[in-house]
Amino acid sequence: MKKRMKKSALSYAITLAVFSLPVLADTTHSSDVDVMVVTATTNQTSLREAPATISVITSEDLNRKPVNDVASALESVPGVHVVRSSGSEPNIIIRGLKNNNTARDNFTLLLVNGRRINSSETMVRGAGFDFSSIPISAIDRIEVIRGPMSSLYGSDALGGVVNVILKQPTEETRVNASLSYSHPEEGDGAMTKGNVWVSGSARPDKLLYSVAAEVSQQDAWFPDDVHAGNNFSGNAEQERKGIQAALTWLVNENNKILWDISYLEDKRTYPDTDRNSSSDDDITNGKKYTTSLGHQGEWSWGNDNINYLYENSKIHDDNTHPLLEVANAKQQNHSLDAKFGITAIDGQLITTGFDVLYTSIDIDRDYNDSQSLTQSALFLQDQITLSDTLSATLSGRLTHNNNFGSDFTPRAYLVYTPSDRLTLKGGYAEGFKTPSIYQSSKDFTLVSCGGACYLTGNPDLKPESSKTVEFTSSYRGDSWFVQGTVFANQIENMIDRDTSTRATGFITYQNIEDDVESKGLELEGDLDISDTLYLNANATYTKTEVKATGLDLENVPSWLASVTLNWDASADLTLFASANYTGKQLGYSYSLGENIWFDPYVIANLGASYRINHDWTVKAGITNFLDKNLQAESQDYQESEIGRSYYITVDMAL
C-alpha cells in the first residue's frame, strides 16, 4: 500500500527556492468587522455580526494560489470536503452532510450572485458542470456558509451554501489577464489555462460593462508506474472554454438595471481503466448557456432586488459500456425571485420576498418521457437589534413543490458582541431537500450494478429534512484570531439506494427509516508571527452515524485540517506553503465486497509570487508536493489526486 516517493533534481531546486513561503490565506486577513457579507441575510452585514458560520475567500486569495475552479478554492475552508473523482465535476460536502451511497448527492447549494444555478439533473452519473462554469477571473469573492439556509434559499441548502459573487462592472477601464501552465512530474496530465477580465464604461455614469473569458486544456493523466491490466482510473482529459459578459445601466441615483450572459463548452474524455487497451474512451460534451435580467432599487420604504434567470444545459454522453446507449440530455431552468428590504421601527430590518422555479428535463436514454417540476416559495426575515451588543435574526420560508407538497423551514439566530474583541453567536435551523427528478420519477431507468441491474426512480420518496443547532465563539487579539464552533445535525428521510432487490435485476431509491446524525467541532485561527509572516490554520472533527446500522456515513473523513504559512519576503516577493490533512474515512471496497477504513493522507503545496513591476507578476510552485497517489494505494478510493506537479503563471493587471 505504501508508495516510495521519488524526488527529481527539479523538485529539490524548487523546494529550496520556495520553502518557507507563504500560502496566501484562504480567508481574508482583514478584520472581521471590516469585511462585509450578504449571503447570511441577503443584506450587507459585517462578517463578525453575520448570523451564520461563514468564511470569505477574496479575489486576492484566488490570485495568489493555483486555483483551477471554484471547488479548488474551497479546499482549505473549515468543515468543507472537496471530493474529486477521475475528472468528474467536484462535489462539495459541508460538515459531512451527504447521501450515504455517493458523494454526488450532497446538501450544498451553489449560488452565483445570490441566484441558484443547477445543471446536475443532466448527468446522473456525474454532477453537471456548475462549479467549472464560472470563470475564476470574473470572481470578486466567495462566501461559504456552513449550516442550513433553507429558510432563505429553499431546497438543497440543507448542509450549507456556496455563494460566488462576481466582479461588478467599473467606471474606470480595468484589464486583468493570466496565462498558466502545469505539468505532473510523472505521466502526462499537462494543463494550459488562459483567462482575461475587462471592465469599463460604455457611457460614463450611465452604462458599465465587463467581459470575462477563459480557455483551458488538460491532458489525461496516469502515473508512469501504471501498467497494462491495472484498473487505475486516472484523470480525464478536459477541454473547456467559456465567456461571461455583464452590463449595468445606472438609470438614476436610486435605480439600476443589470443584465448578464454566459456560455460554456466543456468536453471530457474519460480514459479506459486500462490505458494500454484498445477500447474506446468515454466522451462527454457539455454546453451551458445562462442569462439573467435584474433590477435593484432604493426607495423611501427600503429597497428591492428582482431577478429573472434562464439556464440551458446540454450534455452529449457517449459511454462505451455495451449496455449503455448514447445519451442526449437537456435541462432548462426558469427562475424568478424578488426580495424587498423594509426598514421598520425600533431597529428592525424586515426582508421578504418570493421565488418561482420551473425545471424541465429531457434525456432520451434514461427517461420514457420529458420531466418537469415547478417550485414556488414565500419567505420572511426579521433582523432585530435588541441592544448595542445583542441582535436576533428570525426567518421562515414556505416552499411548495408540485410533486412533494409544501414545507416550512424556520431559523433563529442570536449574535452577542460583549466587547470589541469577543463574539458569541448561535442558533437553530431546519432544512430540507426534495428528491431529484431522476430519484423520484417512475419513468427513470438506468443501467447500473456494472450492467447486472437497472436503477429506477421511486415516486413514493419523501423530502429529506434536517434539524441543526450550532454555537460559535470567537476572539480577536491585536495580532491573532481564534474561533471555535460546535454543531449537531439530525437528518430525517435520508435517501439511499435499496439494494435488497438486486437479485430481481432492479434496484431503486428509498428513504432510510432511522435518522442520520452529524455532529462535530470546527477550530480556526490566524496569527501574525511578524510584520511579514502570517499563519492560518483550521481543523474540523466530524462524527456521523446512520442509526439503522450504527455505521458512519461513507466517504466522510473524521478529521479535516489545513495550515498555511505566508511570508512577504520583500515588497515584491511573497511565498507560501500549505498542507491539507484528510483523516480516516469509511468506504466501500469493491475488490473485497465490504466496508473498510481508508487511511489518512496529506496534500501539500508550495508556491512563490514575484511582482516584476506594477503591471506584471509571475508565480511558480509545486502542487501535491508529497506526491500522494491515492489510487495507487487503493483503487477503492472514491477520490483522485494528480501526482506532484509544477506550475508557472504570468499575470497582467492594467
Coordinates of N, CA and C in Angstrom, one line a residue, residues 46-187:
S46 N -21.7 42.9 8.5 CA -20.3 42.6 8.8 C -20.1 41.2 9.1
L47 N -18.9 40.6 8.7 CA -18.6 39.2 8.9 C -18.8 38.9 10.4
R48 N -18.4 39.7 11.3 CA -18.5 39.5 12.7 C -19.9 39.3 13.2
E49 N -20.8 40.2 12.7 CA -22.2 40.2 13.1 C -23.1 39.4 12.3
A50 N -22.6 38.7 11.2 CA -23.5 37.9 10.4 C -24.0 36.7 11.1
P51 N -25.3 36.5 11.1 CA -25.9 35.4 11.8 C -25.7 34.0 11.2
A52 N -24.5 33.6 11.1 CA -24.1 32.3 10.5 C -22.6 32.1 10.7
T53 N -22.2 30.8 10.5 CA -20.8 30.5 10.5 C -20.4 30.6 9.0
I54 N -19.5 31.6 8.7 CA -19.3 31.9 7.4 C -17.8 32.2 7.1
S55 N -17.3 31.8 6.0 CA -15.9 32.1 5.5 C -16.0 32.8 4.2
V56 N -15.0 33.7 4.0 CA -14.9 34.5 2.8 C -13.6 34.3 2.1
I57 N -13.6 34.0 0.8 CA -12.4 33.9 0.0 C -12.4 35.1 -1.0
T58 N -11.4 35.9 -1.0 CA -11.4 37.1 -1.8 C -10.7 36.8 -3.2
S59 N -10.9 37.7 -4.1 CA -10.2 37.6 -5.4 C -8.7 37.6 -5.2
E60 N -8.2 38.3 -4.2 CA -6.7 38.3 -3.9 C -6.3 36.9 -3.5
D61 N -7.1 36.3 -2.7 CA -6.8 34.9 -2.3 C -6.7 34.0 -3.5
L62 N -7.7 34.2 -4.4 CA -7.7 33.3 -5.6 C -6.5 33.6 -6.5
N63 N -6.1 34.8 -6.6 CA -5.0 35.2 -7.5 C -3.6 34.6 -7.0
R64 N -3.5 34.4 -5.7 CA -2.2 34.0 -5.1 C -2.1 32.5 -5.0
K65 N -3.0 31.8 -5.5 CA -3.0 30.3 -5.3 C -3.2 29.7 -6.7
P66 N -2.8 28.5 -6.9 CA -3.0 27.7 -8.2 C -4.5 27.2 -8.2
V67 N -5.4 28.1 -8.4 CA -6.9 27.7 -8.4 C -7.4 27.5 -9.8
N68 N -7.9 26.3 -10.1 CA -8.4 26.0 -11.4 C -9.9 26.2 -11.5
D69 N -10.7 26.0 -10.4 CA -12.1 26.2 -10.4 C -12.6 26.6 -9.0
V70 N -13.9 26.8 -8.9 CA -14.4 27.3 -7.6 C -14.2 26.2 -6.5
A71 N -14.3 24.9 -6.9 CA -14.1 23.9 -5.9 C -12.7 23.9 -5.3
S72 N -11.7 24.1 -6.1 CA -10.3 24.0 -5.6 C -10.1 25.2 -4.7
A73 N -10.8 26.3 -4.8 CA -10.7 27.4 -3.9 C -11.2 27.2 -2.5
L74 N -12.0 26.1 -2.4 CA -12.7 25.8 -1.1 C -11.9 24.7 -0.3
E75 N -10.8 24.2 -0.8 CA -10.2 23.1 -0.2 C -9.6 23.3 1.2
S76 N -9.4 24.6 1.6 CA -8.9 24.9 2.9 C -9.9 25.5 3.8
V77 N -11.2 25.6 3.4 CA -12.2 26.2 4.3 C -12.6 25.2 5.3
P78 N -12.7 25.6 6.6 CA -13.1 24.7 7.7 C -14.4 24.0 7.4
G79 N -14.5 22.7 7.7 CA -15.7 21.9 7.6 C -16.1 21.6 6.2
V80 N -15.3 21.9 5.2 CA -15.6 21.6 3.8 C -14.7 20.6 3.2
H81 N -15.3 19.5 2.6 CA -14.5 18.4 2.0 C -14.8 18.4 0.5
V82 N -13.8 18.6 -0.3 CA -13.9 18.6 -1.8 C -13.5 17.3 -2.3
V83 N -14.4 16.6 -3.0 CA -14.2 15.3 -3.5 C -14.1 15.3 -5.0
R84 N -13.0 14.9 -5.5 CA -12.7 14.8 -7.0 C -12.6 13.3 -7.4
S85 N -13.2 13.0 -8.5 CA -13.1 11.6 -8.9 C -12.9 11.5 -10.4
S86 N -11.7 11.2 -10.9 CA -11.4 10.9 -12.3 C -11.9 11.9 -13.2
G87 N -11.7 13.2 -12.9 CA -12.0 14.2 -13.8 C -13.5 14.7 -13.8
S88 N -14.3 14.0 -13.0 CA -15.7 14.4 -12.9 C -15.8 15.7 -12.2
E89 N -17.0 16.4 -12.3 CA -17.2 17.6 -11.5 C -17.0 17.4 -10.1
P90 N -16.3 18.2 -9.4 CA -16.0 18.0 -7.9 C -17.3 18.2 -7.1
N91 N -17.4 17.5 -6.0 CA -18.5 17.6 -5.1 C -18.1 18.3 -3.8
I92 N -18.9 19.1 -3.3 CA -18.6 19.9 -2.1 C -19.5 19.4 -0.9
I93 N -18.8 18.8 0.1 CA -19.5 18.3 1.2 C -19.2 19.1 2.5
I94 N -20.3 19.7 3.1 CA -20.1 20.5 4.3 C -20.6 19.8 5.5
R95 N -19.7 19.7 6.5 CA -19.9 19.1 7.8 C -20.4 17.7 7.6
G96 N -19.9 17.0 6.6 CA -20.2 15.6 6.5 C -21.6 15.3 5.9
L97 N -22.4 16.3 5.5 CA -23.8 16.0 5.1 C -23.8 15.6 3.6
K98 N -24.2 14.4 3.4 CA -24.3 13.8 2.0 C -25.1 12.6 2.1
N99 N -25.6 12.1 0.9 CA -26.2 10.8 0.9 C -25.2 9.7 1.1
N100 N -25.7 8.6 1.7 CA -24.7 7.6 2.1 C -24.0 6.8 1.0
N101 N -24.7 6.6 -0.1 CA -24.1 5.8 -1.2 C -23.3 6.5 -2.2
T102 N -23.2 7.8 -2.1 CA -22.5 8.5 -3.2 C -22.1 9.9 -2.6
A103 N -21.0 10.4 -3.1 CA -20.5 11.7 -2.8 C -21.2 12.8 -3.6
R104 N -22.0 12.3 -4.6 CA -22.6 13.3 -5.5 C -23.8 14.0 -4.9
D105 N -24.7 13.2 -4.4 CA -26.0 13.8 -3.9 C -25.8 14.4 -2.5
N106 N -25.1 15.5 -2.4 CA -24.9 16.1 -1.1 C -25.8 17.3 -0.9
F107 N -25.6 18.0 0.1 CA -26.6 19.0 0.5 C -26.0 20.4 0.5
T108 N -25.3 20.8 -0.5 CA -24.7 22.1 -0.6 C -25.3 22.8 -1.8
L109 N -25.8 24.0 -1.6 CA -26.4 24.8 -2.7 C -25.4 25.7 -3.2
L110 N -25.3 25.8 -4.6 CA -24.4 26.7 -5.2 C -25.2 27.9 -5.8
L111 N -24.8 29.1 -5.4 CA -25.4 30.3 -5.9 C -24.3 31.1 -6.6
V112 N -24.8 31.9 -7.6 CA -23.9 32.9 -8.3 C -24.7 34.2 -8.1
N113 N -24.0 35.2 -7.5 CA -24.7 36.5 -7.2 C -26.0 36.3 -6.4
G114 N -26.0 35.3 -5.6 CA -27.3 35.0 -4.8 C -28.3 34.3 -5.5
R115 N -28.0 33.8 -6.8 CA -29.0 33.1 -7.6 C -28.6 31.7 -7.7
R116 N -29.6 30.8 -7.6 CA -29.4 29.4 -7.7 C -29.0 29.0 -9.1
I117 N -28.0 28.2 -9.3 CA -27.7 27.6 -10.6 C -27.6 26.1 -10.4
N118 N -28.0 25.3 -11.4 CA -28.1 23.9 -11.3 C -28.2 23.2 -12.7
S119 N -27.2 22.4 -13.0 CA -27.3 21.6 -14.2 C -27.2 20.1 -13.9
S120 N -27.3 19.7 -12.6 CA -26.9 18.4 -12.2 C -27.9 17.3 -12.6
E121 N -29.1 17.7 -13.0 CA -30.1 16.7 -13.5 C -29.7 16.1 -14.8
T122 N -28.8 16.8 -15.5 CA -28.4 16.3 -16.9 C -27.4 15.1 -16.8
M123 N -26.7 14.9 -15.6 CA -25.7 13.9 -15.5 C -26.0 13.1 -14.2
V124 N -26.7 12.0 -14.4 CA -27.0 11.1 -13.2 C -25.7 10.5 -12.7
R125 N -24.8 10.2 -13.6 CA -23.5 9.5 -13.2 C -22.5 10.6 -12.8
G126 N -22.6 11.8 -13.2 CA -21.6 12.8 -12.8 C -22.2 13.8 -12.0
A127 N -22.0 15.1 -12.3 CA -22.6 16.2 -11.4 C -22.7 17.5 -12.2
G128 N -23.0 17.3 -13.5 CA -23.1 18.5 -14.3 C -21.8 19.2 -14.4
F129 N -21.8 20.5 -14.6 CA -20.5 21.3 -14.7 C -20.7 22.7 -14.1
D130 N -21.5 22.8 -13.0 CA -21.8 24.1 -12.4 C -20.5 24.8 -11.9
F131 N -19.7 24.1 -11.1 CA -18.5 24.7 -10.5 C -17.5 25.1 -11.5
S132 N -17.4 24.3 -12.6 CA -16.4 24.7 -13.6 C -16.9 25.7 -14.6
S133 N -18.2 26.1 -14.5 CA -18.8 27.0 -15.5 C -18.5 28.5 -15.1
I134 N -17.9 28.7 -14.0 CA -17.7 30.1 -13.5 C -16.2 30.5 -13.8
P135 N -16.0 31.5 -14.6 CA -14.6 31.9 -14.9 C -14.0 32.5 -13.6
I136 N -12.8 32.0 -13.2 CA -12.1 32.5 -12.0 C -11.8 34.0 -12.1
S137 N -11.5 34.4 -13.3 CA -11.1 35.8 -13.4 C -12.3 36.8 -13.2
A138 N -13.5 36.3 -13.2 CA -14.7 37.1 -13.0 C -15.2 37.2 -11.6
I139 N -14.5 36.4 -10.7 CA -15.0 36.3 -9.3 C -14.4 37.4 -8.4
D140 N -15.3 38.1 -7.7 CA -14.9 39.1 -6.7 C -14.6 38.4 -5.3
R141 N -15.5 37.5 -4.9 CA -15.3 36.8 -3.7 C -16.2 35.6 -3.6
I142 N -15.9 34.7 -2.7 CA -16.8 33.5 -2.5 C -17.2 33.5 -1.0
E143 N -18.4 33.4 -0.7 CA -18.9 33.3 0.7 C -19.4 31.9 0.9
V144 N -18.9 31.3 2.0 CA -19.3 29.9 2.3 C -20.0 29.9 3.6
I145 N -21.2 29.4 3.7 CA -22.0 29.3 4.9 C -22.0 27.8 5.3
R146 N -21.6 27.5 6.5 CA -21.7 26.1 7.0 C -22.9 26.0 7.9
G147 N -23.9 25.2 7.5 CA -25.2 25.1 8.2 C -26.4 25.4 7.3
P148 N -27.5 24.9 7.7 CA -28.7 25.0 6.8 C -29.1 26.5 6.6
M149 N -29.5 26.8 5.3 CA -30.0 28.1 5.0 C -31.3 28.0 4.1
S150 N -32.0 26.9 4.4 CA -33.3 26.7 3.6 C -34.3 27.7 3.9
S151 N -34.2 28.4 5.1 CA -35.2 29.4 5.4 C -35.1 30.6 4.5
L152 N -34.0 30.8 3.8 CA -33.8 31.8 2.8 C -33.8 31.3 1.4
Y153 N -33.1 30.2 1.2 CA -32.8 29.7 -0.2 C -33.5 28.4 -0.6
G154 N -34.2 27.8 0.4 CA -35.0 26.6 0.0 C -34.3 25.3 -0.1
S155 N -34.8 24.4 -1.0 CA -34.2 23.1 -1.1 C -32.7 23.1 -1.5
D156 N -32.0 22.1 -1.1 CA -30.6 21.9 -1.4 C -29.7 22.6 -0.4
A157 N -30.2 23.6 0.3 CA -29.4 24.4 1.3 C -29.4 23.7 2.6
L158 N -29.6 22.4 2.7 CA -29.7 21.7 3.9 C -28.4 21.7 4.7
G159 N -27.3 21.6 4.0 CA -26.0 21.5 4.6 C -25.2 22.8 4.6
G160 N -25.5 23.6 3.6 CA -24.8 24.9 3.6 C -24.9 25.5 2.2
V161 N -24.2 26.7 2.0 CA -24.4 27.5 0.8 C -23.0 27.9 0.4
V162 N -22.7 27.8 -0.9 CA -21.5 28.5 -1.6 C -22.1 29.5 -2.5
N163 N -21.8 30.8 -2.2 CA -22.3 31.9 -3.0 C -21.1 32.6 -3.7
V164 N -21.0 32.4 -5.0 CA -19.9 33.0 -5.8 C -20.4 34.4 -6.3
I165 N -19.7 35.4 -5.8 CA -20.1 36.8 -6.1 C -19.1 37.3 -7.2
L166 N -19.7 37.7 -8.3 CA -18.8 38.1 -9.5 C -18.5 39.6 -9.3
K167 N -17.4 40.0 -10.0 CA -17.0 41.4 -10.0 C -18.0 42.2 -10.8
Q168 N -18.3 43.4 -10.2 CA -19.2 44.3 -10.9 C -18.5 45.2 -11.9
P169 N -19.2 45.5 -13.0 CA -18.6 46.5 -13.9 C -18.1 47.8 -13.2
T170 N -17.0 48.4 -13.7 CA -16.5 49.5 -13.1 C -16.5 50.7 -14.1
E171 N -16.4 51.9 -13.5 CA -16.4 53.2 -14.3 C -15.0 53.2 -15.0
E172 N -13.9 53.0 -14.3 CA -12.6 53.1 -14.9 C -12.3 51.8 -15.7
T173 N -11.5 52.0 -16.8 CA -11.1 50.8 -17.6 C -10.1 50.0 -16.8
R174 N -10.4 48.7 -16.7 CA -9.5 47.8 -16.0 C -9.4 46.5 -16.8
V175 N -8.1 46.0 -16.8 CA -7.8 44.7 -17.6 C -7.0 43.8 -16.7
N176 N -7.4 42.6 -16.5 CA -6.7 41.6 -15.8 C -6.6 40.3 -16.8
A177 N -5.3 39.8 -16.9 CA -5.1 38.6 -17.8 C -4.2 37.7 -17.1
S178 N -4.3 36.4 -17.4 CA -3.4 35.4 -16.8 C -3.2 34.3 -17.7
L179 N -2.0 33.7 -17.7 CA -1.7 32.5 -18.5 C -0.9 31.6 -17.6
S180 N -1.3 30.4 -17.5 CA -0.6 29.4 -16.6 C -0.4 28.1 -17.3
Y181 N 0.6 27.4 -16.8 CA 0.9 26.0 -17.3 C 1.4 25.2 -16.2
S182 N 0.9 23.9 -16.1 CA 1.3 23.0 -15.1 C 1.6 21.6 -15.7
H183 N 2.5 20.9 -15.1 CA 2.8 19.5 -15.6 C 3.2 18.6 -14.5
P184 N 2.5 17.4 -14.4 CA 2.9 16.4 -13.4 C 4.3 16.0 -13.6
E185 N 5.0 15.6 -12.5 CA 6.3 15.0 -12.5 C 6.3 13.7 -13.2
E186 N 5.3 12.9 -13.0 CA 5.2 11.6 -13.7 C 3.9 11.6 -14.6
G187 N 4.1 11.0 -15.7 CA 3.0 10.8 -16.7 C 2.6 12.1 -17.4

